[in-house]
PDB file of C-alpha atoms in Angstrom:
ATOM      1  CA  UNK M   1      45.431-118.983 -57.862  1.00  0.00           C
ATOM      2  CA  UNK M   2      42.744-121.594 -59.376  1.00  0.00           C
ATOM      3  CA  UNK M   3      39.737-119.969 -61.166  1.00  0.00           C
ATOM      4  CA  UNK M   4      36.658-121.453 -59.818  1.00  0.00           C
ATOM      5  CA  UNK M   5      35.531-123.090 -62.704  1.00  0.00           C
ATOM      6  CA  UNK M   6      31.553-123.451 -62.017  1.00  0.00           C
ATOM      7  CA  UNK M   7      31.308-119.303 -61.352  1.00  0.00           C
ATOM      8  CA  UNK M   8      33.050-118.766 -64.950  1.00  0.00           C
ATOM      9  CA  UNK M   9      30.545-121.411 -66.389  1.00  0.00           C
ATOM     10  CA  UNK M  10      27.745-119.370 -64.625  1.00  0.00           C
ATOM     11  CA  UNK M  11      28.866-116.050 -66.169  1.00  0.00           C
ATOM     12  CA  UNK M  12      29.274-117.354 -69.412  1.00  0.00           C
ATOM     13  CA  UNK M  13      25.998-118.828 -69.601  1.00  0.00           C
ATOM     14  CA  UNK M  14      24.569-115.509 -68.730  1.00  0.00           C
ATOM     15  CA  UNK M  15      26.458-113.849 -71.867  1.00  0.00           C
ATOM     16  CA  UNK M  16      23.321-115.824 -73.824  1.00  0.00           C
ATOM     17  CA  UNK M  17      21.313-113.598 -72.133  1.00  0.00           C
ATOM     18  CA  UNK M  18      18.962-111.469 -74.463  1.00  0.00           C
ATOM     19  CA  UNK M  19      19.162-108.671 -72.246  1.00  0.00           C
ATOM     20  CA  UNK M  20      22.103-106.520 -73.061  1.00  0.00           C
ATOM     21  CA  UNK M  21      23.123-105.070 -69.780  1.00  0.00           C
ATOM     22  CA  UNK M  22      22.983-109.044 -67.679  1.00  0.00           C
ATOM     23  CA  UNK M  23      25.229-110.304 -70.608  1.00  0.00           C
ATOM     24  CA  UNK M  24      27.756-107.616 -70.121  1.00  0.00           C
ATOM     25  CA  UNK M  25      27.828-107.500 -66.834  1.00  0.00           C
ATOM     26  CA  UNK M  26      27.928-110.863 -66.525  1.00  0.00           C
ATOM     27  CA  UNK M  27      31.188-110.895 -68.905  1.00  0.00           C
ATOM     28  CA  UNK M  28      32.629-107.924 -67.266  1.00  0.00           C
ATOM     29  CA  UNK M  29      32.386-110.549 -63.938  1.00  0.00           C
ATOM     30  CA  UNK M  30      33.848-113.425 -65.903  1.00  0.00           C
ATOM     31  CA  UNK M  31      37.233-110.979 -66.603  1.00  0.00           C
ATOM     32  CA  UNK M  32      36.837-109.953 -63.013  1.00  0.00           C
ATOM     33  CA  UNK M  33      37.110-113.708 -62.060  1.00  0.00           C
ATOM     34  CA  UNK M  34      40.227-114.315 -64.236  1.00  0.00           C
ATOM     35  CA  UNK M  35      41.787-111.318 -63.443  1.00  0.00           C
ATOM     36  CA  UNK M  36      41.386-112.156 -59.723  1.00  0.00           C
ATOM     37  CA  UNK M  37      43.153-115.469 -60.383  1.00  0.00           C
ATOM     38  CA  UNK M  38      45.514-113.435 -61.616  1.00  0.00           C
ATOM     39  CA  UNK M  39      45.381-115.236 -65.584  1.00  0.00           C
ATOM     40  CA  UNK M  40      44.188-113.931 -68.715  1.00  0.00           C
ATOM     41  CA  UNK M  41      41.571-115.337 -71.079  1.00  0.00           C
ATOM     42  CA  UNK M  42      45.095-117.042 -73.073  1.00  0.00           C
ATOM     43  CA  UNK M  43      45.094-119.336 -70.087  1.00  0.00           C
ATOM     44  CA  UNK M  44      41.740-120.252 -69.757  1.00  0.00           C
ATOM     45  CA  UNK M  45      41.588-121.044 -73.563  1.00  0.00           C
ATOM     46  CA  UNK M  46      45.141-122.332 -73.820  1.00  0.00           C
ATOM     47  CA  UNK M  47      43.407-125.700 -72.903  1.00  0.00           C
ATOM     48  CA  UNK M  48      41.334-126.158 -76.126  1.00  0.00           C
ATOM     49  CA  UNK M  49      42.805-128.901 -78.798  1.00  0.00           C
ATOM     50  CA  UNK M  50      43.157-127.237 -81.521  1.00  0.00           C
ATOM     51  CA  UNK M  51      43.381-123.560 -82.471  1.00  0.00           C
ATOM     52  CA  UNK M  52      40.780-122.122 -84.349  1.00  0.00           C
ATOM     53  CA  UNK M  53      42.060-120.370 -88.329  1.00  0.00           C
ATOM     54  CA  UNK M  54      43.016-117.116 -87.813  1.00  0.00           C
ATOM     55  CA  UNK M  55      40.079-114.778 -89.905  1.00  0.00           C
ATOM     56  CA  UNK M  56      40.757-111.593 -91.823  1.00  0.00           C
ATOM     57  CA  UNK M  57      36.974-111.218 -92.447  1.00  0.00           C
ATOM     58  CA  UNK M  58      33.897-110.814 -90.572  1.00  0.00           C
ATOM     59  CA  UNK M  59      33.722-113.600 -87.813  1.00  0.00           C
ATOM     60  CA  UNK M  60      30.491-115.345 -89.685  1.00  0.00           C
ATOM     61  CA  UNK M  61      32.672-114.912 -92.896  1.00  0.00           C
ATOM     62  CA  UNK M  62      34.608-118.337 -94.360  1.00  0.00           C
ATOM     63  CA  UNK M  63      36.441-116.751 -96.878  1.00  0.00           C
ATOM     64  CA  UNK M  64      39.766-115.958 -95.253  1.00  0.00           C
ATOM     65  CA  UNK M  65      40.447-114.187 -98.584  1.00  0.00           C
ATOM     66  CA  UNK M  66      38.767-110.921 -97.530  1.00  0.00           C
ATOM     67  CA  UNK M  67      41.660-108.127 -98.367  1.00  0.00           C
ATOM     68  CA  UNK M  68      42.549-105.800 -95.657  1.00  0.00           C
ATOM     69  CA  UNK M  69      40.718-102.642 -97.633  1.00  0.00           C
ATOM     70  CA  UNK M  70      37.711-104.689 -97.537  1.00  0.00           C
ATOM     71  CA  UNK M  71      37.329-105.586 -93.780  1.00  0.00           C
ATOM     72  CA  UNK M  72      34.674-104.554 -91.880  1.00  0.00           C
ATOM     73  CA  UNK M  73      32.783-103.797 -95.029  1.00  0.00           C
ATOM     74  CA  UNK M  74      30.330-105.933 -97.498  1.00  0.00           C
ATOM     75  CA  UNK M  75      31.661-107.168-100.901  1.00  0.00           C
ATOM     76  CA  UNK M  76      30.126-103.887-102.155  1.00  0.00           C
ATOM     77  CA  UNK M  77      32.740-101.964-100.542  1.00  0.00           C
ATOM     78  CA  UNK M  78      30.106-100.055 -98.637  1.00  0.00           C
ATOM     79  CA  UNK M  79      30.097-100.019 -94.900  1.00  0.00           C
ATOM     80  CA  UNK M  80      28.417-102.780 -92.809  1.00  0.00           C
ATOM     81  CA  UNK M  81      25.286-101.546 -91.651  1.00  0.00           C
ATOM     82  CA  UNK M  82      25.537-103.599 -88.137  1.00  0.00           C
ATOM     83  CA  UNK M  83      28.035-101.471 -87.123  1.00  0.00           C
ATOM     84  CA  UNK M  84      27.320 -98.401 -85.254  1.00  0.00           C
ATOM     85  CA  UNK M  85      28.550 -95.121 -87.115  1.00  0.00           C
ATOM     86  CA  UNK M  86      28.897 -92.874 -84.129  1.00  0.00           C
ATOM     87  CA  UNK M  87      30.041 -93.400 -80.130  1.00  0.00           C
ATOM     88  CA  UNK M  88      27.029 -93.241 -78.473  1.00  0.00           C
ATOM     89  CA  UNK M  89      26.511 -89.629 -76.262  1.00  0.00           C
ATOM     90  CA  UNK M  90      28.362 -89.300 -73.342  1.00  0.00           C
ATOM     91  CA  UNK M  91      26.759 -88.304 -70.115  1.00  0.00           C
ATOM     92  CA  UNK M  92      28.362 -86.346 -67.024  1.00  0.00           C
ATOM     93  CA  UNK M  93      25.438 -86.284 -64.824  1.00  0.00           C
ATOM     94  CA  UNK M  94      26.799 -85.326 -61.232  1.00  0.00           C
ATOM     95  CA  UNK M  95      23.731 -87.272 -59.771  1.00  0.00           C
ATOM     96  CA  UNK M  96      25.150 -90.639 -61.596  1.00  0.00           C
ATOM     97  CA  UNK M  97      27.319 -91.771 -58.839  1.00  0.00           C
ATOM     98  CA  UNK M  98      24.543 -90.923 -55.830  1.00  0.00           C
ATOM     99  CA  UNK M  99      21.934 -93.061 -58.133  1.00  0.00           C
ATOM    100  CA  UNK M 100      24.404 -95.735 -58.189  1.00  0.00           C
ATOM    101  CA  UNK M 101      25.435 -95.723 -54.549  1.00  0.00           C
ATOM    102  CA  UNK M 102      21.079 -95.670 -54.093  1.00  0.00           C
ATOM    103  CA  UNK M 103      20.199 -98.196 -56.500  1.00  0.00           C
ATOM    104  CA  UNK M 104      23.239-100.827 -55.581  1.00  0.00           C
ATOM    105  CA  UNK M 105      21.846-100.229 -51.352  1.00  0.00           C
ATOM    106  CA  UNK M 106      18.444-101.651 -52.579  1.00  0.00           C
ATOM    107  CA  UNK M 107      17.048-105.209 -52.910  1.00  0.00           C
ATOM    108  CA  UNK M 108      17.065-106.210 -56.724  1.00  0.00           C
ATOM    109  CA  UNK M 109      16.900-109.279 -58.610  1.00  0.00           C
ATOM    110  CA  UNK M 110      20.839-110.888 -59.196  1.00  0.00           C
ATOM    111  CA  UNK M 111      21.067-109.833 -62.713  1.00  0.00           C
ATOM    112  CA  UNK M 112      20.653-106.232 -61.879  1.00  0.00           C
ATOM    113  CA  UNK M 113      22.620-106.173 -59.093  1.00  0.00           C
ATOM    114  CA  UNK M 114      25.596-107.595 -61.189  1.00  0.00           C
ATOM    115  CA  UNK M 115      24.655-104.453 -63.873  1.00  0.00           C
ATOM    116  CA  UNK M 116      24.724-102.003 -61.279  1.00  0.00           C
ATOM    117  CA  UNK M 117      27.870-102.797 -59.936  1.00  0.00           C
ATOM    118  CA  UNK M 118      29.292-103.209 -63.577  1.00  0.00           C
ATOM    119  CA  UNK M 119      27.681 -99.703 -63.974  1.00  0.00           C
ATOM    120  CA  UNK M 120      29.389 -98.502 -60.916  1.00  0.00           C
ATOM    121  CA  UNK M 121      32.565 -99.832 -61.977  1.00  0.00           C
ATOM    122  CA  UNK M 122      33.057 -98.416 -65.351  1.00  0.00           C
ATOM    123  CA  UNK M 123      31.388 -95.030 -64.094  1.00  0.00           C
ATOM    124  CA  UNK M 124      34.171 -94.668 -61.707  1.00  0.00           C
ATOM    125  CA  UNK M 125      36.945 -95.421 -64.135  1.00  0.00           C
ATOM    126  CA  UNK M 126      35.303 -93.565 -66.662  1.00  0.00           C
ATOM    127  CA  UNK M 127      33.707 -90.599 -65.205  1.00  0.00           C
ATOM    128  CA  UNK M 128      30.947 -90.728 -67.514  1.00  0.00           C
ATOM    129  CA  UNK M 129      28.581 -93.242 -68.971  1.00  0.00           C
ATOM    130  CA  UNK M 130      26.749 -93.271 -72.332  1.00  0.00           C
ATOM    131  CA  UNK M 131      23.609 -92.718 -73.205  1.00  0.00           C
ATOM    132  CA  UNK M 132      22.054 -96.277 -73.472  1.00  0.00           C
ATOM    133  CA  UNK M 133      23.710 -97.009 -69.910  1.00  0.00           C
ATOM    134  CA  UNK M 134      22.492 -93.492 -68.878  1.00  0.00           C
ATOM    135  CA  UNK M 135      18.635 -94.036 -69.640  1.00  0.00           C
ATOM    136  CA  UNK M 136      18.977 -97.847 -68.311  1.00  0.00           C
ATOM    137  CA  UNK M 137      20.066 -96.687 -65.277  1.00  0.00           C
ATOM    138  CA  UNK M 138      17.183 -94.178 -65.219  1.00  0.00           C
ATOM    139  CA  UNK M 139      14.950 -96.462 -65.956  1.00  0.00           C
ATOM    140  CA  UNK M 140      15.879 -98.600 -63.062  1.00  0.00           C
ATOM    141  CA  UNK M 141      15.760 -95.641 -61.267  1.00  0.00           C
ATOM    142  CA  UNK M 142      12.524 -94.514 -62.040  1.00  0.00           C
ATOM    143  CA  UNK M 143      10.771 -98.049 -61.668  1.00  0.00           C
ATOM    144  CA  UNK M 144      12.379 -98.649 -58.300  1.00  0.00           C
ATOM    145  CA  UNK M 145      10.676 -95.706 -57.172  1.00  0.00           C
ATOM    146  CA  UNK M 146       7.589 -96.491 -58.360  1.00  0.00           C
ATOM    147  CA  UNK M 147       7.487 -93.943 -61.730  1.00  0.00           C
ATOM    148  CA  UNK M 148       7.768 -95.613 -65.095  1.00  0.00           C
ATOM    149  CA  UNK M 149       7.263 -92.085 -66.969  1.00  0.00           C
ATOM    150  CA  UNK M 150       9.976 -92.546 -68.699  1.00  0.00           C
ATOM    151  CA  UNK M 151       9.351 -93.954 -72.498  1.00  0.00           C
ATOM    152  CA  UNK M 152      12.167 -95.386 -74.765  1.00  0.00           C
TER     153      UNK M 152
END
């Protein structure tokens, strides 16, 4: 199967977005796309000219040097801030899956429709979701009915 080649475009452009949840769910709909077409992300990058050098430091890092104890850390040897320390809470909220079914029924803007169904999606594989996609989904929640109590 051919991978339509303007709707991967479209996703990817949306991975820019400065929104967190529209650039995920916009990349979890690019791998839905490929995997559809039944390739992987090898084939649709097989096509490039010439490979890019394989990095044992930080992607932004040009010293291909870095030693394998040192990875993931800063020259210091202490750990990289930017990374997060802990998984993030997870929530099993029996209500999840009803505000999903609720939210997805109503009439949103394409970006949140595309989050809610990415939502949906790993909530169902998952069983749970974490806490930043927990009080997202709350939030959208709340709004859509016309409450914005909530404060994050």
């Amino acid at each position: 199967m051919i991978i339509d080649r303007e709707r991967l475009l479209k996703f990817l452009r949306l991975t820019e977005s400065n929104h967190d949840g529209e650039a995920i769910a916009a990349m979890r709909m690019a791998n839905k796309l490929i995997r559809s077409a039944g390739k992987a992300w090898e084939d649709v990058v097989s096509s490039f000219a010439t490979p890019a050098p394989k990095s044992y430091g930080s992607p932004a890092s040009t010293d291909y040097r870095t030693p394998p104890s040192k990875r993931g850390t800063r020259q210091s040897g202490r750990a990289d801030p930017r990374r997060p320390k802990t998984e993030p809470k997870k929530i099993y909220d029996d209500n999840i899956g009803t505000y999903l079914k609720e939210l997805i029924k109503r009439k949103h803007d394409v970006s949140t429709v595309m989050f809610l169904v990415s939502l949906s999606e790993y909530y169902e594989a998952k069983g749970y979701l974490n806490e930043p996609q927990y009080e997202t989904l709350m939030r959208i929640h709340d709004t859509k009915r016309g409450k914005s109590t909530r404060r994050f």
